[in-house]
């Protein structure tokens, strides 16, 4: 199976077949076990990886750099300020140049077209480390984490996403669930649902793979009997504060608090790709809490975030193991 991914790019979840997605999860679990038991063997010695960041990151950058380091590879981090990418040199030329020196290219930025252009012109694997449309490496970590915290196989798990669903996390969870035959609900105001075209595609995929997709404006209906309740941040520093109030008012009924968790399965776990506004420890959190009228978290209450139901830090750690699996599967010749 490794041979089927050798040399491949990952620009979005649908680049992978379900069996390839499963292969990456199994490989990640093995690499995680090896790391923890001190038996990990470097398989990427002398490989080099270019990491292109148009947007900020903590987890993804840490995961790519650490995974490369554990496996014996070296990385170079590029950002718009310290490179010619995008402003003085086209994406196509960048892809060609970097392919002459590196074994792989990772891209984090806004436009999905950019990562697809990189993949079109690169002669080495290109990885999407988040665009406005998709977050495929996060999906590998999310599924590994759900698998670790459930006794059921992935295709028997029911999980939910509540909040702003017309973003990369909403899109990616929807398509991943459909691809893997899972039971998945979105609880969000209709204006913040993924594009109808994507919903239709996901529903057809789910039907073909034995999964179920529900979209509802009721947060309670969405989380009913779910084993995992996911959410994501509602506002970001880049947006005008005038937009925050409207968004926060719209999403208030979808806040993950102890009452909402009561509608989920009794052993339900809380998941968040992070960063999260779960207290007043950040400037953004303080400003958003004032608008929401709480002394607490925004998309998730402190009570839930600080509880044993929260597995977001396991999820964050799994970025490392799953990204490592992606590097090994695509860069080690069979
Ligand atoms: N979840 C995630 O992608 O985190 P970073 O933005 O910190 O990389």
Tab-separated table of C-alpha atoms in Angstrom, residues 102-267:
chain	number	residue	atom	x	y	z
A	102	UNK	CA	13.777	19.709	-2.059
A	103	UNK	CA	12.118	16.315	-1.780
A	104	UNK	CA	8.729	17.801	-0.811
A	105	UNK	CA	6.916	21.119	-0.456
A	106	UNK	CA	4.372	22.060	2.217
A	107	UNK	CA	2.083	25.053	1.763
A	108	UNK	CA	-0.115	26.934	4.251
A	109	UNK	CA	-2.051	29.931	2.992
A	110	UNK	CA	-5.350	31.300	1.821
A	111	UNK	CA	-6.108	30.112	-1.702
A	112	UNK	CA	-6.677	26.466	-2.600
A	113	UNK	CA	-5.649	27.425	-6.157
A	114	UNK	CA	-2.122	28.176	-4.874
A	115	UNK	CA	-1.516	24.711	-3.428
A	116	UNK	CA	-3.030	23.137	-6.544
A	117	UNK	CA	-0.773	25.275	-8.764
A	118	UNK	CA	2.235	24.204	-6.680
A	119	UNK	CA	1.228	20.544	-7.090
A	120	UNK	CA	0.715	21.022	-10.838
A	121	UNK	CA	4.220	22.379	-11.449
A	122	UNK	CA	6.192	20.589	-8.709
A	123	UNK	CA	7.893	17.286	-9.453
A	124	UNK	CA	7.905	16.372	-5.747
A	125	UNK	CA	4.971	15.802	-3.344
A	126	UNK	CA	3.089	18.946	-2.257
A	127	UNK	CA	1.105	18.999	0.993
A	128	UNK	CA	-1.777	21.317	1.850
A	129	UNK	CA	-1.162	22.407	5.445
A	130	UNK	CA	-4.394	24.499	5.422
A	131	UNK	CA	-6.083	26.739	2.898
A	132	UNK	CA	-9.395	28.547	3.232
A	133	UNK	CA	-11.038	25.502	1.609
A	134	UNK	CA	-9.422	22.399	3.130
A	135	UNK	CA	-7.302	21.187	6.073
A	136	UNK	CA	-6.449	17.569	5.114
A	137	UNK	CA	-3.538	16.990	7.514
A	138	UNK	CA	-5.839	18.040	10.382
A	139	UNK	CA	-8.341	15.368	9.238
A	140	UNK	CA	-5.750	12.623	9.638
A	141	UNK	CA	-5.081	13.774	13.218
A	142	UNK	CA	-8.791	14.105	13.996
A	143	UNK	CA	-9.588	10.597	12.742
A	144	UNK	CA	-6.619	9.024	14.536
A	145	UNK	CA	-7.746	10.748	17.752
A	146	UNK	CA	-11.356	9.562	17.372
A	147	UNK	CA	-10.127	6.055	16.639
A	148	UNK	CA	-7.944	6.097	19.781
A	149	UNK	CA	-10.855	7.252	21.958
A	150	UNK	CA	-13.497	4.875	20.612
A	151	UNK	CA	-13.935	1.128	20.753
A	152	UNK	CA	-15.692	1.244	17.381
A	153	UNK	CA	-14.165	1.251	13.907
A	154	UNK	CA	-14.188	4.652	12.226
A	155	UNK	CA	-17.201	3.836	10.034
A	156	UNK	CA	-19.360	3.127	13.111
A	157	UNK	CA	-18.529	6.406	14.846
A	158	UNK	CA	-21.075	9.214	15.063
A	159	UNK	CA	-19.639	12.688	15.494
A	160	UNK	CA	-20.652	16.321	15.189
A	161	UNK	CA	-19.286	19.705	14.275
A	162	UNK	CA	-21.050	22.757	15.700
A	163	UNK	CA	-20.320	26.392	14.884
A	164	UNK	CA	-19.092	28.160	11.760
A	165	UNK	CA	-19.234	25.373	9.175
A	166	UNK	CA	-18.541	27.283	5.969
A	167	UNK	CA	-14.790	27.170	6.505
A	168	UNK	CA	-11.962	24.692	5.938
A	169	UNK	CA	-12.799	22.662	9.058
A	170	UNK	CA	-16.488	22.349	8.170
A	171	UNK	CA	-15.665	21.372	4.581
A	172	UNK	CA	-12.929	18.933	5.534
A	173	UNK	CA	-14.867	17.156	8.292
A	174	UNK	CA	-17.892	16.850	5.995
A	175	UNK	CA	-15.942	15.268	3.132
A	176	UNK	CA	-13.765	13.105	5.399
A	177	UNK	CA	-16.819	11.697	7.192
A	178	UNK	CA	-18.502	10.967	3.853
A	179	UNK	CA	-15.357	9.376	2.420
A	180	UNK	CA	-14.854	7.160	5.462
A	181	UNK	CA	-18.532	6.148	5.780
A	182	UNK	CA	-19.018	7.812	9.161
A	183	UNK	CA	-22.162	9.260	10.694
A	184	UNK	CA	-21.669	13.020	10.834
A	185	UNK	CA	-23.831	15.999	11.755
A	186	UNK	CA	-23.293	19.713	11.346
A	187	UNK	CA	-25.139	22.036	13.726
A	188	UNK	CA	-24.880	25.582	12.387
A	189	UNK	CA	-26.999	28.503	11.214
A	190	UNK	CA	-27.918	27.898	7.571
A	191	UNK	CA	-25.955	30.962	6.453
A	192	UNK	CA	-22.791	29.292	7.816
A	193	UNK	CA	-23.260	25.851	6.225
A	194	UNK	CA	-20.772	24.591	3.616
A	195	UNK	CA	-21.635	25.331	-0.054
A	196	UNK	CA	-24.670	23.405	-1.296
A	197	UNK	CA	-22.560	21.812	-4.063
A	198	UNK	CA	-20.226	20.361	-1.435
A	199	UNK	CA	-23.130	19.134	0.713
A	200	UNK	CA	-24.633	17.339	-2.294
A	201	UNK	CA	-21.262	15.757	-3.101
A	202	UNK	CA	-20.785	14.660	0.524
A	203	UNK	CA	-24.280	13.177	0.701
A	204	UNK	CA	-23.640	11.113	-2.440
A	205	UNK	CA	-20.245	9.964	-1.133
A	206	UNK	CA	-21.718	9.065	2.262
A	207	UNK	CA	-24.455	7.024	0.597
A	208	UNK	CA	-21.870	5.135	-1.475
A	209	UNK	CA	-19.692	4.469	1.591
A	210	UNK	CA	-22.443	3.569	4.076
A	211	UNK	CA	-22.247	6.843	6.020
A	212	UNK	CA	-24.882	9.377	7.054
A	213	UNK	CA	-24.797	13.167	6.862
A	214	UNK	CA	-27.161	15.484	8.744
A	215	UNK	CA	-27.206	19.272	8.524
A	216	UNK	CA	-29.407	21.067	11.001
A	217	UNK	CA	-29.812	24.489	12.575
A	218	UNK	CA	-30.415	22.788	15.934
A	219	UNK	CA	-27.211	22.289	17.945
A	220	UNK	CA	-29.015	19.822	20.237
A	221	UNK	CA	-30.284	17.715	17.330
A	222	UNK	CA	-26.799	17.740	15.765
A	223	UNK	CA	-24.955	16.490	18.848
A	224	UNK	CA	-27.604	13.892	19.835
A	225	UNK	CA	-25.825	10.602	20.672
A	226	UNK	CA	-22.520	11.824	19.217
A	227	UNK	CA	-19.322	10.293	20.555
A	228	UNK	CA	-17.315	13.365	19.580
A	229	UNK	CA	-18.310	17.035	19.492
A	230	UNK	CA	-16.003	19.247	17.416
A	231	UNK	CA	-15.962	23.004	17.114
A	232	UNK	CA	-13.589	25.718	15.864
A	233	UNK	CA	-12.864	29.361	16.573
A	234	UNK	CA	-15.654	31.837	15.642
A	235	UNK	CA	-13.601	34.997	15.115
A	236	UNK	CA	-10.030	35.846	14.216
A	237	UNK	CA	-7.766	38.862	14.753
A	238	UNK	CA	-7.701	39.522	10.990
A	239	UNK	CA	-11.431	40.306	10.893
A	240	UNK	CA	-12.904	43.722	11.748
A	241	UNK	CA	-14.368	43.819	15.250
A	242	UNK	CA	-17.636	45.112	13.722
A	243	UNK	CA	-18.073	41.654	12.133
A	244	UNK	CA	-17.411	39.913	15.445
A	245	UNK	CA	-20.679	40.986	17.103
A	246	UNK	CA	-22.832	39.744	14.243
A	247	UNK	CA	-20.950	36.387	14.143
A	248	UNK	CA	-21.004	35.930	17.913
A	249	UNK	CA	-24.757	36.698	18.086
A	250	UNK	CA	-25.388	34.225	15.262
A	251	UNK	CA	-23.278	31.451	16.809
A	252	UNK	CA	-24.299	31.881	20.464
A	253	UNK	CA	-26.739	28.894	20.309
A	254	UNK	CA	-23.892	26.670	19.037
A	255	UNK	CA	-21.484	27.309	21.905
A	256	UNK	CA	-20.219	24.027	23.351
A	257	UNK	CA	-21.131	24.162	27.034
A	258	UNK	CA	-21.975	21.520	29.641
A	259	UNK	CA	-25.692	21.708	28.748
A	260	UNK	CA	-25.033	20.977	25.059
A	261	UNK	CA	-22.669	18.111	25.947
A	262	UNK	CA	-25.542	16.504	27.911
A	263	UNK	CA	-27.314	15.890	24.567
A	264	UNK	CA	-24.319	13.938	23.259
A	265	UNK	CA	-23.418	10.351	24.195
A	266	UNK	CA	-22.735	9.968	27.960
A	267	UNK	CA	-19.006	9.375	27.280
